[in-house]
Short mmCIF file of C-alpha atoms in Angstrom, two decimals:
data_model
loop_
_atom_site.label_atom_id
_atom_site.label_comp_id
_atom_site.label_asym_id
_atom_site.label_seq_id
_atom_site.Cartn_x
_atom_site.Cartn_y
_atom_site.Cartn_z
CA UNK B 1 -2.36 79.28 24.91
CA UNK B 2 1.41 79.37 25.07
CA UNK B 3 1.43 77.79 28.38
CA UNK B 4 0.26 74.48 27.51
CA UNK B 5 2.78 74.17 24.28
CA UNK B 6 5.92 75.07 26.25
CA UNK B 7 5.19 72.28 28.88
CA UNK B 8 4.45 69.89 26.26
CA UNK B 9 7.87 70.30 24.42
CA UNK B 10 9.54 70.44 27.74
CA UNK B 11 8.19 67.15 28.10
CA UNK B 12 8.72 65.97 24.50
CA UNK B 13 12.80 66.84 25.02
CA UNK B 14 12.67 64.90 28.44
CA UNK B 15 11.15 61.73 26.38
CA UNK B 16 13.76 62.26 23.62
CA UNK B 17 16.54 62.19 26.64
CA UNK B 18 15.41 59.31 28.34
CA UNK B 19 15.33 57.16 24.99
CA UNK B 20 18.81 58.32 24.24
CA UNK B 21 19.84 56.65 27.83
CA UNK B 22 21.41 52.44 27.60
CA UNK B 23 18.97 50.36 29.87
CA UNK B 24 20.89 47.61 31.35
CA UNK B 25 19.92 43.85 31.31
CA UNK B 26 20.61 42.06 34.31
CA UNK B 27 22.55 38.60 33.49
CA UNK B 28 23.65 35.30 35.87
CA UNK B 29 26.99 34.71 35.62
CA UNK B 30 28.53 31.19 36.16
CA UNK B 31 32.38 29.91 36.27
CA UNK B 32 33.52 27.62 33.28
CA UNK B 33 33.66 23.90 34.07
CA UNK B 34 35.44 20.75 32.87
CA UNK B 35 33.76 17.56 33.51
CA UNK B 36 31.45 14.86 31.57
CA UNK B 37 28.97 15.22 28.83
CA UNK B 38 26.80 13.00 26.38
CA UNK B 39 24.43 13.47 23.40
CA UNK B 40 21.65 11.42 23.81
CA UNK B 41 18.39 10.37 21.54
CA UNK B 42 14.82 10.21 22.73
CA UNK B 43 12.28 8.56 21.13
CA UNK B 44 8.99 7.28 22.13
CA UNK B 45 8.24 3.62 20.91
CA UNK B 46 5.05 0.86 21.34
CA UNK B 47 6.21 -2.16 23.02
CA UNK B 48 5.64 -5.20 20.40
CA UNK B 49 6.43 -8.73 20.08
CA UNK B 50 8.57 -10.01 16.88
CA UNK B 51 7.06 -13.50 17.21
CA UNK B 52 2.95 -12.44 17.78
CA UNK B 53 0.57 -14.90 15.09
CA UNK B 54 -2.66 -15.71 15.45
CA UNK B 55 -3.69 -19.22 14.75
CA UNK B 56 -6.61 -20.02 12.65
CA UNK B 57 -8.61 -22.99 12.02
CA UNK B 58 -7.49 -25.06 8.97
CA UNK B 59 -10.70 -26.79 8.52
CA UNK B 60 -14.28 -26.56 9.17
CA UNK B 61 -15.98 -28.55 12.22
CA UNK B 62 -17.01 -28.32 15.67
CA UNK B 63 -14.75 -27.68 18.30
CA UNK B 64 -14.64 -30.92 20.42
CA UNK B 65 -11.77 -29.54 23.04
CA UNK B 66 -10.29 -26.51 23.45
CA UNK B 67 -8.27 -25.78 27.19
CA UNK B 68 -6.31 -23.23 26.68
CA UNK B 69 -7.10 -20.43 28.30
CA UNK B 70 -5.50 -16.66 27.90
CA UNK B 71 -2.34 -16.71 30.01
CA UNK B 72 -1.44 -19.92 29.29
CA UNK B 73 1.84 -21.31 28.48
CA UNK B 74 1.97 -23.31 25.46
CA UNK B 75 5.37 -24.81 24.17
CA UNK B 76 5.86 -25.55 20.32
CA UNK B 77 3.92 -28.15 18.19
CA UNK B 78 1.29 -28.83 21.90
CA UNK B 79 -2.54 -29.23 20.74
CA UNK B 80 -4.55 -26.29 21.09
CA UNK B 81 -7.26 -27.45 20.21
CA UNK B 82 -9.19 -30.63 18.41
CA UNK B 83 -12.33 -30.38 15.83
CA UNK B 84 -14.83 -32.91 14.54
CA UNK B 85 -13.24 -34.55 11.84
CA UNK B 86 -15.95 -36.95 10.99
CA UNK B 87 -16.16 -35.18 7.27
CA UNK B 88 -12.65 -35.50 7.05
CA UNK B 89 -12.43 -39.38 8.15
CA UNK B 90 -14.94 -40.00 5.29
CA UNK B 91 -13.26 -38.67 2.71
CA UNK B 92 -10.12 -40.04 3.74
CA UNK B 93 -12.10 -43.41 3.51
CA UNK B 94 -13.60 -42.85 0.53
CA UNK B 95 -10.20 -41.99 -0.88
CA UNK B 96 -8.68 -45.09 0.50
CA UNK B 97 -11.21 -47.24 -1.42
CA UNK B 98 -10.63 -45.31 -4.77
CA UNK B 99 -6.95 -46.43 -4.03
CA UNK B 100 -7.15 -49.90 -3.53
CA UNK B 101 -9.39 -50.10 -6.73
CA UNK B 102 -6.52 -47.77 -8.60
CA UNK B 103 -3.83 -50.19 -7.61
CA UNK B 104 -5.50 -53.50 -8.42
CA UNK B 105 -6.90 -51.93 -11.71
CA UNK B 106 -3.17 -50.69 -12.42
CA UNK B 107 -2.00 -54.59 -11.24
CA UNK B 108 -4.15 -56.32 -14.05
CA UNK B 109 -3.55 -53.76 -17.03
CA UNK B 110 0.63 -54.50 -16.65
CA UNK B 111 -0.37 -58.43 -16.71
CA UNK B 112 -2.36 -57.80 -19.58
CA UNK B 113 0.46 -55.16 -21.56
CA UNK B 114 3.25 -58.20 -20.81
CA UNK B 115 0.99 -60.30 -22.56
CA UNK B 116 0.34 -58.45 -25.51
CA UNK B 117 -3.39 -57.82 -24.85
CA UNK B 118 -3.76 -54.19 -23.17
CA UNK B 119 -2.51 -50.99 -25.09
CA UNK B 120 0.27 -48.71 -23.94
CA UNK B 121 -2.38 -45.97 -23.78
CA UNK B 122 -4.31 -48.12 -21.50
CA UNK B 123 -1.42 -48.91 -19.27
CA UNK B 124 -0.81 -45.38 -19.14
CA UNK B 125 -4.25 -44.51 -17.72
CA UNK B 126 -4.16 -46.86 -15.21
CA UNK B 127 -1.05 -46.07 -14.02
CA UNK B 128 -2.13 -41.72 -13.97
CA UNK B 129 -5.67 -43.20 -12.24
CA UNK B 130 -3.06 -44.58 -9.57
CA UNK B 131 -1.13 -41.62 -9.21
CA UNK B 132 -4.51 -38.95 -9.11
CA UNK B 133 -5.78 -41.96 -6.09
CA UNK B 134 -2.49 -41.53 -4.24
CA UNK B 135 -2.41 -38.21 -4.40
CA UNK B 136 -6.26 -38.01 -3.05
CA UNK B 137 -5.45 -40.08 -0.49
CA UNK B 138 -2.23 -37.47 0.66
CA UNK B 139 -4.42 -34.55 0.88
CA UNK B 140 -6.90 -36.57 2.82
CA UNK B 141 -5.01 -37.52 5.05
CA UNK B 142 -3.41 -33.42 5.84
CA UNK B 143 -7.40 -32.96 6.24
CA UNK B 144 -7.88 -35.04 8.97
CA UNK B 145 -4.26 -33.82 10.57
CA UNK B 146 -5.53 -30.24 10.21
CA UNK B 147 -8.30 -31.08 12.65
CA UNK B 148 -5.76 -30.97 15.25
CA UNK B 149 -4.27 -27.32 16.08
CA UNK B 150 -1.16 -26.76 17.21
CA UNK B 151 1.17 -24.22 18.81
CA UNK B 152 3.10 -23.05 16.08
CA UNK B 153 6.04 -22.10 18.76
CA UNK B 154 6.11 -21.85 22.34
CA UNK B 155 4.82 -18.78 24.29
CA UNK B 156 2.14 -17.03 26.04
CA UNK B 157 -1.72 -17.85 24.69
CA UNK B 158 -2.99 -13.80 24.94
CA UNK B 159 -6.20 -13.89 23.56
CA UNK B 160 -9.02 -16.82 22.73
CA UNK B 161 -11.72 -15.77 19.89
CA UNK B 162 -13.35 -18.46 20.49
CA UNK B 163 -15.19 -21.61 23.06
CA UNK B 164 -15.62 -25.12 23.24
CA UNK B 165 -18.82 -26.40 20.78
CA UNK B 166 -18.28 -23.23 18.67
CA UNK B 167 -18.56 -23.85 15.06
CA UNK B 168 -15.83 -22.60 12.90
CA UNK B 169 -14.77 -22.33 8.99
CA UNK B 170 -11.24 -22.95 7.53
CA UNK B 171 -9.50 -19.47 8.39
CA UNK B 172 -11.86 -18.54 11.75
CA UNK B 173 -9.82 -17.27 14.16
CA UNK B 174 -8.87 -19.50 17.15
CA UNK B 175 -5.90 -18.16 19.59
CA UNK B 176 -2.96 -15.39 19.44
CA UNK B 177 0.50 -16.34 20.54
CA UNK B 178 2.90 -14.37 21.74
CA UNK B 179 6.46 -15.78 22.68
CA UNK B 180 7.33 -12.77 25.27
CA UNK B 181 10.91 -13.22 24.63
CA UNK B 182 11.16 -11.35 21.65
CA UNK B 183 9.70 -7.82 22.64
CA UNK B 184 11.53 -5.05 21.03
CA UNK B 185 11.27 -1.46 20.85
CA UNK B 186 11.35 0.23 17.13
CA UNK B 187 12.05 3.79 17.10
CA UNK B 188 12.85 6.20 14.59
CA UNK B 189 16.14 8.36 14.62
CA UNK B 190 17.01 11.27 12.16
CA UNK B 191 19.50 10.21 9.33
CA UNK B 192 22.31 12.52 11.37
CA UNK B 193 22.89 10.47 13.84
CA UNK B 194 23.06 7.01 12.11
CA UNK B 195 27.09 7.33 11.92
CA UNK B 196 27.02 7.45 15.91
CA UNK B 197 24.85 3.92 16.23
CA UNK B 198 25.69 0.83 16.19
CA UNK B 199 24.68 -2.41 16.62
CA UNK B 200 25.11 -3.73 20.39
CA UNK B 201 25.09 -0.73 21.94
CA UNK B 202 22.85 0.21 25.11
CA UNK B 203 19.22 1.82 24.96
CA UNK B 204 17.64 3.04 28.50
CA UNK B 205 14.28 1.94 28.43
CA UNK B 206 11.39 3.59 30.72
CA UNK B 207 7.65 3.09 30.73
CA UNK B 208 5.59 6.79 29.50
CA UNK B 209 2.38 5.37 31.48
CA UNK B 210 3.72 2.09 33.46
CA UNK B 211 6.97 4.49 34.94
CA UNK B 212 7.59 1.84 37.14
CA UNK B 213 8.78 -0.24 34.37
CA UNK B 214 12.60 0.72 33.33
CA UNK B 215 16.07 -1.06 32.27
CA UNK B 216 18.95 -1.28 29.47
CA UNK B 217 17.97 -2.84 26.25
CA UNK B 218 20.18 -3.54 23.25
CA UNK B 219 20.23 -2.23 19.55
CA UNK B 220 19.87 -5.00 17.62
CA UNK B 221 19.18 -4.17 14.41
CA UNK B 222 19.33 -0.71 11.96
CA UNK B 223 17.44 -0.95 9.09
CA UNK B 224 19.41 -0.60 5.74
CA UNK B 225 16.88 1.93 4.36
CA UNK B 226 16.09 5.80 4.93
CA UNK B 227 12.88 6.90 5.00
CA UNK B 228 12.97 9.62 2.17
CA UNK B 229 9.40 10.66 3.34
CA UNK B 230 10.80 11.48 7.04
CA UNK B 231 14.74 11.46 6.80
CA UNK B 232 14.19 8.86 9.62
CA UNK B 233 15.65 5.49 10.17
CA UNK B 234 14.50 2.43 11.88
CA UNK B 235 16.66 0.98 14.86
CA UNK B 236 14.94 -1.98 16.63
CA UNK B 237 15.66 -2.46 20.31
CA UNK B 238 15.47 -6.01 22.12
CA UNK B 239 14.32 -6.40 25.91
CA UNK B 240 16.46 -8.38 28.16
CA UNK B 241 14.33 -11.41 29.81
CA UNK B 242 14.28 -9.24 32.60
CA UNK B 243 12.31 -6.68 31.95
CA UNK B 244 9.68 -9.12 30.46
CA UNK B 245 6.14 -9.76 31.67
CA UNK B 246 5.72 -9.85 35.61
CA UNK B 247 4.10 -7.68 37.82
CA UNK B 248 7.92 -5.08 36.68
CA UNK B 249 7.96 -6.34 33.31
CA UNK B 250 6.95 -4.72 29.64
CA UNK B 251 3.80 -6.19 28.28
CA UNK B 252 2.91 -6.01 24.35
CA UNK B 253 1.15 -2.71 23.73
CA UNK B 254 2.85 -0.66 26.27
CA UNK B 255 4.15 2.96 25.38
CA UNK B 256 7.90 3.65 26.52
CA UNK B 257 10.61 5.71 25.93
CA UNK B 258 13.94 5.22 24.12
CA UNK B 259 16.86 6.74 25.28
CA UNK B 260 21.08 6.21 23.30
CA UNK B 261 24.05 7.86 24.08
CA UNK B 262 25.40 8.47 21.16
CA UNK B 263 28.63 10.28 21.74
CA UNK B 264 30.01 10.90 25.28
CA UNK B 265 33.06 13.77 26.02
CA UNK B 266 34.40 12.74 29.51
CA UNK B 267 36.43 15.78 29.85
CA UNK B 268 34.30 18.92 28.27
CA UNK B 269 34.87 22.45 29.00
CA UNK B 270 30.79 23.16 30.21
CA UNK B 271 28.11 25.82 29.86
CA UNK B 272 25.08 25.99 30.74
CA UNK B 273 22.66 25.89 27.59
CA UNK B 274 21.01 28.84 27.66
CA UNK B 275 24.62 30.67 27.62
CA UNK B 276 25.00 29.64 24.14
CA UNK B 277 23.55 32.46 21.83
CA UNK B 278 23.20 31.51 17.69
CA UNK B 279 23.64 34.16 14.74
CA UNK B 280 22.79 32.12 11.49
CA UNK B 281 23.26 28.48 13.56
CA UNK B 282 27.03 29.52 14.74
CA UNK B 283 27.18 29.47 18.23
CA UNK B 284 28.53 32.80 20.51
CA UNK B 285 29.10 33.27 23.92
CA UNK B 286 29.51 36.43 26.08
CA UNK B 287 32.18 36.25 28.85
CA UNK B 288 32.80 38.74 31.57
CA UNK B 289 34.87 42.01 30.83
#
């Protein structure tokens, strides 16, 4: 019975003496360098167009002509497209007539005030059922103008909701428009670093899916606002011409990411990273004895 307890506190002190021993960690040491370094933002960002509207139809009719097709280049204030406006050529007709009748009717009541015989009240009805008739006639006449779309600026036709002979209502959606040189990038930075942007400065630009897509862009614009919400701020980026549309190009709707240099140390003493140990966000470093 005694046996069996002696070995095992033999082998209890043994345990107790191999705790008590320092276990080494192996480390990679590396030689101190001086050369370049920069701090740099990445941010992920959709592709978008500042100048994207869709055009609607700004009165009701059939579509007599519509040849634009989605690709098309359309340059500012070129018919889109044309609708009946037999509706609108009738009232602008009628409204006409009404006129004529207004300003004769307005004609006889002044001969008839000089002369003593018509009221000022009545010369002041005639001359508001003259005005009302012009007025009539105005609108008519933007009824029969808003038959005719146009291109509200130049650019790219993208998508067509809708064919030639299709019926559509005042607000039915026609065509969108996008004028491909104004595609930006908006990204979000933290609050920290908006003392190190400003506007002008470089952005690397690099397609997430599309990676053949990449260039230098240019911060354009920093919104005057933090968001309280993120501690973020907007920066907007503008694409060169260059890296615009083609088979190369950025196309609306693409995902990409952002890249600024915000601050750049051309001679830096240099560690590697992983060197750099933290005790309550101060930085250490352990160096050869």
């Amino acid at each position: 019975a005694c046996g069996p307890m002696g070995e095992a506190d033999a082998s209890d002190r043994g345990s107790d003496k191999d705790d008590e021993e320092e276990i080494a960690t192996p480390v990679v040491t590396t030689r101190v360098a001086r050369g370049g370094i920069s701090a740099q933002i990445r941010a992920t960002s959709t592709i978008e167009a500042e100048r994207m509207v869709t055009v609607h139809a700004e009165s009701t009719g059939r579509i007599t002509a519509l040849a634009i097709e989605e690709g098309d280049l359309i340059r500012e204030g070129q018919v889109l497209a044309r609708i009946r406006q037999d509706l609108q050529r009738s009232g602008l007709d009628r409204a006409s007539t009404s006129l004529s009748k207004a300003e004769r009717d307005l004609e006889t009541v002044r001969q008839l005030h000089a002369r003593g015989v018509a009221s000022q009240l009545e010369l002041d009805q005639a001359q508001l059922a003259y005005d009302t008739a012009t007025l009539d006639v105005r609108d008519r006449k933007r009824d029969v103008g808003n038959t005719r779309v146009v291109a509200p600026f130049g650019g790219t036709v993208t998508q067509r909701f809708v064919s030639e002979g299709a019926f559509v209502s005042t607000g039915a959606q026609l065509l969108s428009v996008v004028d491909f040189d104004t595609l930006v990038a908006r990204v979000f930075v933290p609050e920290k670093e908006l003392d190190r942007l400003r506007v002008g400065q470089d952005a690397e630009i690099a397609g997430k899916a599309a990676q053949g897509r990449k260039g230098t862009g240019k911060l354009v614009r920093i919104a005057p606002v933090v968001d309280a919400t993120t501690g973020t701020v907007k920066i907007t980026i503008a694409l060169p011409s260059a890296l615009v549309g083609g088979e190369a190009g950025f196309l609306p709707g693409m995902y990409a990411e952002v890249t600024l240099t915000t601050e750049t140390r051309p001679q830096a003493t240099l560690v590697p990273k992983p060197a750099l140990v933290y005790d309550e966000e101060v930085p250490y470093l352990f160096v050869v004895d």
